[in-house]
Amino acid sequence: MRHSRRTTTAATAATSGSASQQPAPVPSTIDQAALAPGTRELMAKVRATDACAMHDPALAARLGAFQRFDRDGSWTRCRMFVADAGDPAGFFRFDLDLVDDFLAADRGSLYKPDQLAGRTVFMRFDNDHPGAWSCSMRIAHGDTGFAATLKVSRLAPPKNSPIPWDQACAFTREYLTAILGNLVTLPPRPIGIEDGRSLIQKDPCPAEGPLTAAFPEWKVKSTGLVNAYECKLTLRRDDAYGKVEVSVRLQANAEQVPSEGETRLPAGLDGGQLVVTGRYQARAGLTGTETRTVHSADPGVTVGCSAALVYRPSNPSIPNSAQLITIGVDIDRTGAAPRPDACQALDRLAGDIVTALG
C-alpha cells in the first residue's frame, strides 16, 4: 500500500514567539515527514508492536470464518483473510498498514475527513458509492506525515476480482472503531520470531560514532526515518558546502542478484555521465551485492555505493524470506574537495552497523 515519494526538503520548524505555538504544517514531502517532530518516537512504537495483533478476528467473523494472517513481506503490515459467508466463491481481505505515507496533498485530493468515535479519520473519496467493493480509511499519526491505513475488500479468487459490496464502508467504519484505540496507542506486542537471529523490531539508525569515524571531519546534521525500518542521515563539513547522505534499510526480501554490465546515466548540470556497475561483494562477514557509481570525469572515486547484505538467508519454501541490511552512501559531487570515496567509507561503516544489529 505504500506510495513512496522521495524528494529532499528540509523539515519545517514550528513558529515560535507566542504564548501558544502554532502547530507545524503537515509535511508535503516524505523527507519532511522523516524529520518531523514525533516521527522518530512513532517509528519506535511501530517497530515494537505487531500489526497482526491489532486485528479483531471475532468482529470480522460476522462476514465469515477466519482463514489466516499474512504479513505480505512486511514487518509493519498484516493482511487478514476471512471467508465470505454470503458467497462461497469469495473472501474478504483486511489490509492493515501501521505506518503509511500520508502527506499534506493526500488529505485534500485523495481522502476526506470524517468523525469516528470522537476522532478525525480520513476516508478515500472514491470508496463510498453504490457498487463499491472495498473501503479504505486512515488514522493520521498527528502531523508527522504518516498514518495507519485500513482497507477492507470483498474479492473472488483466483485473480482477486472485485465483488460488489454495498456495505463496504459501513462495515469498515464499524471495524475501524473496534481497533481504533490500539492503532492510536500502538501498545507493545512482540512479534513471534522463529529460531535464529532476526532484524524484526530492530532500530535501523546507526550510532553517530561509527559515522563520524567513517567520515572524518564530517558531522551528522540530521537523522530521519522514512519508514520504521529505513533511516536516512545527512552529514556536512563545517568548512565547505556539499553533503554526504547515508541510508540504512532493514527488510524482508529476496537475496539480491547484481545487474550485469554497466549502466550510464546523465550526471546532471555538471555534465558527463554516472557509470553504475554491480557485483557480488561480501562485507562484515555477510554475503551480498554491491552497486557502485562513479563519474565519468573522475572514475577513480566512487560517488555512490550501496551494499545489500544477507543477514539471514532465505527459506527456500517462502518467497522474499531473506532478511537484508542495505547500506547506501551518496557523495555530493558539487561539494568542495577533498571528498570521501563512497565504497571505502561504506567498508568502514558496515562492520559497526552489522555488529550493532547483533
Short mmCIF file of C-alpha atoms in Angstrom, two decimals, residues 4-353:
data_model
loop_
_atom_site.label_atom_id
_atom_site.label_comp_id
_atom_site.label_asym_id
_atom_site.label_seq_id
_atom_site.Cartn_x
_atom_site.Cartn_y
_atom_site.Cartn_z
CA SER A 4 6.80 6.38 -1.96
CA ARG A 5 7.78 9.90 -2.83
CA ARG A 6 11.43 10.68 -2.38
CA THR A 7 12.19 14.38 -2.61
CA THR A 8 14.75 16.14 -0.46
CA THR A 9 13.50 19.10 1.54
CA ALA A 10 14.46 20.38 4.97
CA ALA A 11 11.92 19.89 7.73
CA THR A 12 9.76 22.89 8.53
CA ALA A 13 10.05 24.13 12.10
CA ALA A 14 7.06 25.32 14.07
CA THR A 15 6.79 29.05 14.56
CA SER A 16 7.51 30.44 17.99
CA GLY A 17 7.29 33.69 19.92
CA SER A 18 3.73 33.49 21.18
CA ALA A 19 2.16 32.08 24.30
CA SER A 20 0.76 29.16 22.30
CA GLN A 21 2.83 27.98 19.35
CA GLN A 22 1.12 27.33 16.06
CA PRO A 23 1.25 23.64 15.10
CA ALA A 24 3.73 22.67 12.40
CA PRO A 25 2.12 22.17 8.98
CA VAL A 26 1.58 18.64 7.75
CA PRO A 27 4.69 17.66 5.73
CA SER A 28 4.36 17.87 1.96
CA THR A 29 7.27 15.51 1.16
CA ILE A 30 8.43 12.21 2.60
CA ASP A 31 11.76 13.75 3.62
CA GLN A 32 9.95 16.42 5.61
CA ALA A 33 7.90 13.68 7.26
CA ALA A 34 11.08 11.74 8.08
CA LEU A 35 12.36 14.73 10.09
CA ALA A 36 9.04 15.89 11.56
CA PRO A 37 8.68 16.23 15.35
CA GLY A 38 7.39 12.94 16.72
CA THR A 39 8.38 10.77 13.77
CA ARG A 40 11.28 9.00 15.45
CA GLU A 41 9.15 8.18 18.52
CA LEU A 42 6.32 7.00 16.26
CA MET A 43 8.57 4.64 14.31
CA ALA A 44 9.96 3.18 17.52
CA LYS A 45 6.40 2.37 18.67
CA VAL A 46 5.55 0.85 15.28
CA ARG A 47 8.63 -1.40 15.40
CA ALA A 48 7.76 -2.50 18.94
CA THR A 49 4.30 -3.79 18.07
CA ASP A 50 2.72 -6.46 15.88
CA ALA A 51 0.30 -5.38 13.14
CA CYS A 52 -1.43 -8.77 13.18
CA ALA A 53 -2.23 -8.34 16.89
CA MET A 54 -4.22 -5.20 16.00
CA HIS A 55 -6.83 -7.15 14.01
CA ASP A 56 -10.14 -8.28 15.53
CA PRO A 57 -10.93 -11.75 14.10
CA ALA A 58 -14.04 -12.05 16.28
CA LEU A 59 -15.67 -8.99 14.71
CA ALA A 60 -14.52 -10.00 11.23
CA ALA A 61 -16.19 -13.38 11.76
CA ARG A 62 -19.55 -11.64 11.17
CA LEU A 63 -18.60 -11.80 7.48
CA GLY A 64 -17.38 -15.39 7.56
CA ALA A 65 -14.86 -17.77 9.12
CA PHE A 66 -11.32 -16.57 9.83
CA GLN A 67 -8.80 -18.11 7.43
CA ARG A 68 -5.28 -16.77 8.04
CA PHE A 69 -2.91 -13.84 8.56
CA ASP A 70 -0.29 -12.82 6.00
CA ARG A 71 2.40 -10.21 6.71
CA ASP A 72 2.74 -9.51 2.98
CA GLY A 73 6.55 -9.43 3.21
CA SER A 74 6.45 -6.51 5.66
CA TRP A 75 7.04 -6.11 9.40
CA THR A 76 4.61 -3.19 9.68
CA ARG A 77 1.69 -4.62 7.66
CA CYS A 78 -0.71 -7.51 8.17
CA ARG A 79 -3.40 -8.97 5.93
CA MET A 80 -6.26 -10.96 7.38
CA PHE A 81 -8.31 -13.29 5.18
CA VAL A 82 -11.90 -14.17 6.05
CA ALA A 83 -14.24 -16.49 4.16
CA ASP A 84 -17.32 -14.93 2.53
CA ALA A 85 -20.36 -16.46 4.20
CA GLY A 86 -22.61 -14.88 1.56
CA ASP A 87 -20.65 -16.17 -1.45
CA PRO A 88 -18.77 -19.48 -1.14
CA ALA A 89 -16.53 -18.46 -4.04
CA GLY A 90 -15.43 -15.21 -2.40
CA PHE A 91 -13.44 -13.94 0.56
CA PHE A 92 -12.79 -10.72 2.47
CA ARG A 93 -9.31 -9.25 2.80
CA PHE A 94 -8.37 -6.83 5.59
CA ASP A 95 -5.20 -4.88 4.73
CA LEU A 96 -3.68 -3.05 7.69
CA ASP A 97 -0.55 -0.89 7.46
CA LEU A 98 0.57 0.69 10.73
CA VAL A 99 2.65 3.45 9.13
CA ASP A 100 1.89 4.60 5.60
CA ASP A 101 2.80 7.91 3.95
CA PHE A 102 0.04 10.48 4.49
CA LEU A 103 1.28 13.84 3.26
CA ALA A 104 -0.48 17.20 3.00
CA ALA A 105 -1.68 16.66 -0.57
CA ASP A 106 -3.27 13.31 0.31
CA ARG A 107 -5.63 14.91 2.80
CA GLY A 108 -7.16 17.19 0.21
CA SER A 109 -7.01 15.22 -3.03
CA LEU A 110 -7.45 11.57 -2.07
CA TYR A 111 -9.06 11.48 1.38
CA LYS A 112 -11.87 13.39 3.07
CA PRO A 113 -12.12 13.90 6.86
CA ASP A 114 -14.72 12.02 8.83
CA GLN A 115 -15.53 11.56 12.54
CA LEU A 116 -15.26 8.19 14.23
CA ALA A 117 -15.55 7.60 17.98
CA GLY A 118 -14.75 11.27 18.61
CA ARG A 119 -11.61 11.22 16.47
CA THR A 120 -10.95 12.60 13.00
CA VAL A 121 -10.26 9.86 10.47
CA PHE A 122 -9.97 10.04 6.68
CA MET A 123 -11.82 8.07 4.02
CA ARG A 124 -10.96 7.79 0.34
CA PHE A 125 -13.22 9.94 -1.84
CA ASP A 126 -13.87 7.15 -4.35
CA ASN A 127 -14.89 4.43 -1.86
CA ASP A 128 -18.39 5.22 -0.63
CA HIS A 129 -20.68 4.68 -3.62
CA PRO A 130 -23.16 2.08 -4.92
CA GLY A 131 -21.30 -0.88 -6.39
CA ALA A 132 -18.22 -0.35 -4.22
CA TRP A 133 -16.29 -3.47 -3.33
CA SER A 134 -13.80 -2.05 -0.83
CA CYS A 135 -13.30 0.84 1.58
CA SER A 136 -10.05 2.49 2.69
CA MET A 137 -9.68 4.65 5.79
CA ARG A 138 -6.73 6.31 7.54
CA ILE A 139 -5.89 7.49 11.03
CA ALA A 140 -3.24 10.20 10.95
CA HIS A 141 -0.34 9.88 13.37
CA GLY A 142 -0.57 13.51 14.42
CA ASP A 143 1.06 15.88 11.94
CA THR A 144 4.04 13.64 11.19
CA GLY A 145 3.00 12.93 7.59
CA PHE A 146 2.28 9.27 8.38
CA ALA A 147 -0.91 7.35 9.12
CA ALA A 148 -2.26 3.90 9.81
CA THR A 149 -4.28 2.60 6.86
CA LEU A 150 -7.09 0.04 6.86
CA LYS A 151 -8.62 -1.31 3.66
CA VAL A 152 -11.34 -3.97 3.67
CA SER A 153 -12.15 -5.62 0.33
CA ARG A 154 -14.54 -8.27 -0.97
CA LEU A 155 -12.83 -10.40 -3.61
CA ALA A 156 -13.08 -13.59 -5.63
CA PRO A 157 -10.22 -15.97 -6.49
CA PRO A 158 -8.11 -16.73 -8.39
CA LYS A 159 -7.38 -13.18 -9.62
CA ASN A 160 -8.78 -11.21 -6.66
CA SER A 161 -11.66 -9.95 -8.78
CA PRO A 162 -13.89 -7.38 -7.01
CA ILE A 163 -17.32 -8.47 -5.74
CA PRO A 164 -19.83 -5.60 -5.27
CA TRP A 165 -20.43 -4.88 -1.58
CA ASP A 166 -22.83 -2.06 -0.71
CA GLN A 167 -21.91 -2.26 2.99
CA ALA A 168 -18.17 -1.84 2.39
CA CYS A 169 -17.71 1.49 4.15
CA ALA A 170 -20.39 0.87 6.79
CA PHE A 171 -18.60 -2.29 7.90
CA THR A 172 -15.12 -0.74 7.60
CA ARG A 173 -16.20 2.12 9.87
CA GLU A 174 -17.52 -0.34 12.44
CA TYR A 175 -14.38 -2.47 12.27
CA LEU A 176 -12.07 0.54 12.49
CA THR A 177 -13.99 1.77 15.55
CA ALA A 178 -13.24 -1.54 17.27
CA ILE A 179 -9.47 -1.41 16.67
CA LEU A 180 -9.04 2.38 16.74
CA GLY A 181 -7.69 2.55 20.29
CA ASN A 182 -4.81 0.18 19.54
CA LEU A 183 -3.97 1.92 16.27
CA VAL A 184 -3.67 5.22 18.14
CA THR A 185 -1.68 3.96 21.15
CA LEU A 186 0.32 1.19 19.38
CA PRO A 187 0.80 -0.92 22.53
CA PRO A 188 3.95 -3.10 22.63
CA ARG A 189 3.36 -6.51 21.08
CA PRO A 190 6.44 -8.70 20.46
CA ILE A 191 6.39 -10.38 17.06
CA GLY A 192 6.98 -14.11 17.28
CA ILE A 193 10.42 -14.79 15.78
CA GLU A 194 11.40 -18.25 14.63
CA ASP A 195 14.75 -19.75 15.66
CA GLY A 196 17.79 -17.79 14.57
CA ARG A 197 18.69 -14.16 14.59
CA SER A 198 16.34 -11.58 13.10
CA LEU A 199 16.14 -7.90 12.20
CA ILE A 200 12.50 -7.70 13.24
CA GLN A 201 11.81 -4.86 15.72
CA LYS A 202 15.39 -3.51 15.50
CA ASP A 203 16.27 0.17 15.03
CA PRO A 204 17.85 0.87 11.60
CA CYS A 205 19.54 4.12 12.68
CA PRO A 206 23.26 3.68 13.41
CA ALA A 207 25.02 5.47 16.25
CA GLU A 208 26.85 8.69 15.35
CA GLY A 209 30.24 7.38 16.50
CA PRO A 210 30.73 4.91 13.63
CA LEU A 211 29.51 7.52 11.14
CA THR A 212 31.99 10.18 12.17
CA ALA A 213 34.74 7.52 12.25
CA ALA A 214 33.87 6.51 8.68
CA PHE A 215 33.74 10.17 7.56
CA PRO A 216 36.50 12.14 9.34
CA GLU A 217 35.79 15.88 9.55
CA TRP A 218 32.11 15.35 8.74
CA LYS A 219 29.30 15.71 11.28
CA VAL A 220 25.79 14.26 11.37
CA LYS A 221 23.37 17.15 10.80
CA SER A 222 20.06 15.28 10.54
CA THR A 223 18.63 11.83 11.15
CA GLY A 224 15.26 10.92 9.67
CA LEU A 225 13.09 7.82 9.28
CA VAL A 226 11.20 7.44 6.00
CA ASN A 227 9.59 4.33 7.49
CA ALA A 228 10.01 2.23 10.62
CA TYR A 229 12.92 0.27 9.13
CA GLU A 230 14.69 2.83 6.92
CA CYS A 231 16.92 5.56 8.33
CA LYS A 232 18.44 8.45 6.35
CA LEU A 233 21.28 10.58 7.70
CA THR A 234 22.90 13.72 6.30
CA LEU A 235 26.48 14.68 7.15
CA ARG A 236 28.16 18.01 6.41
CA ARG A 237 31.55 19.63 6.89
CA ASP A 238 31.74 22.90 8.76
CA ASP A 239 34.22 24.42 6.31
CA ALA A 240 32.59 23.56 2.99
CA TYR A 241 29.30 23.15 1.18
CA GLY A 242 28.25 19.74 -0.06
CA LYS A 243 26.95 16.76 1.87
CA VAL A 244 27.14 13.02 2.42
CA GLU A 245 23.92 11.00 2.65
CA VAL A 246 23.84 7.60 4.36
CA SER A 247 20.84 5.28 4.37
CA VAL A 248 20.26 2.03 6.26
CA ARG A 249 17.29 -0.18 5.44
CA LEU A 250 16.25 -3.45 7.11
CA GLN A 251 13.83 -5.60 5.17
CA ALA A 252 12.48 -8.98 4.23
CA ASN A 253 13.19 -9.58 0.55
CA ALA A 254 14.77 -11.95 -1.94
CA GLU A 255 18.53 -12.34 -1.89
CA GLN A 256 19.80 -9.84 -4.43
CA VAL A 257 21.42 -10.55 -7.80
CA PRO A 258 23.74 -7.85 -9.18
CA SER A 259 22.96 -6.30 -12.54
CA GLU A 260 25.26 -7.37 -15.35
CA GLY A 261 27.49 -4.89 -17.16
CA GLU A 262 27.31 -1.15 -16.59
CA THR A 263 24.57 1.43 -16.83
CA ARG A 264 25.28 5.02 -17.87
CA LEU A 265 23.08 7.86 -16.69
CA PRO A 266 23.20 11.64 -17.24
CA ALA A 267 25.14 13.25 -14.41
CA GLY A 268 23.06 16.41 -14.26
CA LEU A 269 24.01 20.03 -14.76
CA ASP A 270 27.74 19.39 -14.31
CA GLY A 271 27.82 17.23 -17.45
CA GLY A 272 29.39 13.84 -18.00
CA GLN A 273 27.82 10.54 -17.04
CA LEU A 274 27.29 8.46 -13.95
CA VAL A 275 28.54 4.93 -14.54
CA VAL A 276 26.78 2.28 -12.39
CA THR A 277 28.08 -1.29 -12.00
CA GLY A 278 27.05 -4.20 -9.80
CA ARG A 279 28.83 -7.27 -8.43
CA TYR A 280 28.75 -9.84 -5.64
CA GLN A 281 30.68 -8.49 -2.66
CA ALA A 282 30.89 -9.75 0.93
CA ARG A 283 31.18 -7.26 3.80
CA ALA A 284 31.33 -7.55 7.58
CA GLY A 285 31.20 -11.33 7.34
CA LEU A 286 27.98 -11.34 5.31
CA THR A 287 27.48 -12.28 1.69
CA GLY A 288 25.78 -9.76 -0.54
CA THR A 289 25.93 -7.50 -3.53
CA GLU A 290 27.41 -4.08 -4.24
CA THR A 291 26.31 -1.33 -6.60
CA ARG A 292 28.91 1.37 -7.19
CA THR A 293 28.59 4.66 -9.05
CA VAL A 294 31.45 6.74 -10.46
CA HIS A 295 31.51 9.93 -12.51
CA SER A 296 32.95 9.62 -15.99
CA ALA A 297 35.22 12.61 -15.35
CA ASP A 298 36.73 11.03 -12.20
CA PRO A 299 36.36 7.23 -12.47
CA GLY A 300 38.83 6.55 -9.65
CA VAL A 301 36.48 7.74 -6.89
CA THR A 302 33.06 6.27 -6.15
CA VAL A 303 30.39 8.89 -5.51
CA GLY A 304 27.69 6.36 -4.71
CA CYS A 305 27.89 2.90 -3.13
CA SER A 306 25.15 0.55 -1.97
CA ALA A 307 25.53 -2.87 -0.34
CA ALA A 308 22.71 -5.37 0.19
CA LEU A 309 23.98 -7.78 2.86
CA VAL A 310 22.28 -11.09 3.64
CA TYR A 311 21.72 -11.01 7.40
CA ARG A 312 19.52 -14.09 7.25
CA PRO A 313 19.36 -16.41 4.19
CA SER A 314 16.04 -17.13 2.55
CA ASN A 315 13.80 -20.05 3.39
CA PRO A 316 13.56 -21.83 0.01
CA SER A 317 9.86 -22.55 0.52
CA ILE A 318 8.89 -18.95 1.39
CA PRO A 319 9.17 -16.12 -1.18
CA ASN A 320 11.10 -12.98 -0.14
CA SER A 321 12.03 -14.51 3.21
CA ALA A 322 15.68 -13.42 3.29
CA GLN A 323 16.49 -10.59 5.69
CA LEU A 324 18.71 -7.89 4.23
CA ILE A 325 20.69 -4.95 5.57
CA THR A 326 21.00 -2.41 2.77
CA ILE A 327 23.51 0.39 3.37
CA GLY A 328 23.83 3.28 0.91
CA VAL A 329 26.35 6.11 0.72
CA ASP A 330 25.94 9.05 -1.68
CA ILE A 331 28.51 11.83 -2.03
CA ASP A 332 27.52 15.27 -3.31
CA ARG A 333 29.95 15.91 -6.18
CA THR A 334 29.25 19.63 -6.16
CA GLY A 335 30.74 19.97 -2.69
CA ALA A 336 34.27 21.17 -2.06
CA ALA A 337 37.14 18.67 -2.26
CA PRO A 338 38.52 16.55 -0.76
CA ARG A 339 35.54 14.21 -0.95
CA PRO A 340 35.47 10.73 0.59
CA ASP A 341 35.25 7.62 -1.55
CA ALA A 342 31.74 6.18 -1.05
CA CYS A 343 32.69 2.48 -1.16
CA GLN A 344 35.70 2.91 1.10
CA ALA A 345 33.52 4.73 3.63
CA LEU A 346 30.89 2.01 3.37
CA ASP A 347 33.60 -0.60 4.09
CA ARG A 348 34.47 1.22 7.32
CA LEU A 349 30.84 1.64 8.29
CA ALA A 350 29.41 -1.80 7.50
CA GLY A 351 31.16 -3.69 10.30
CA ASP A 352 29.89 -1.36 13.01
CA ILE A 353 26.32 -1.47 11.68
#
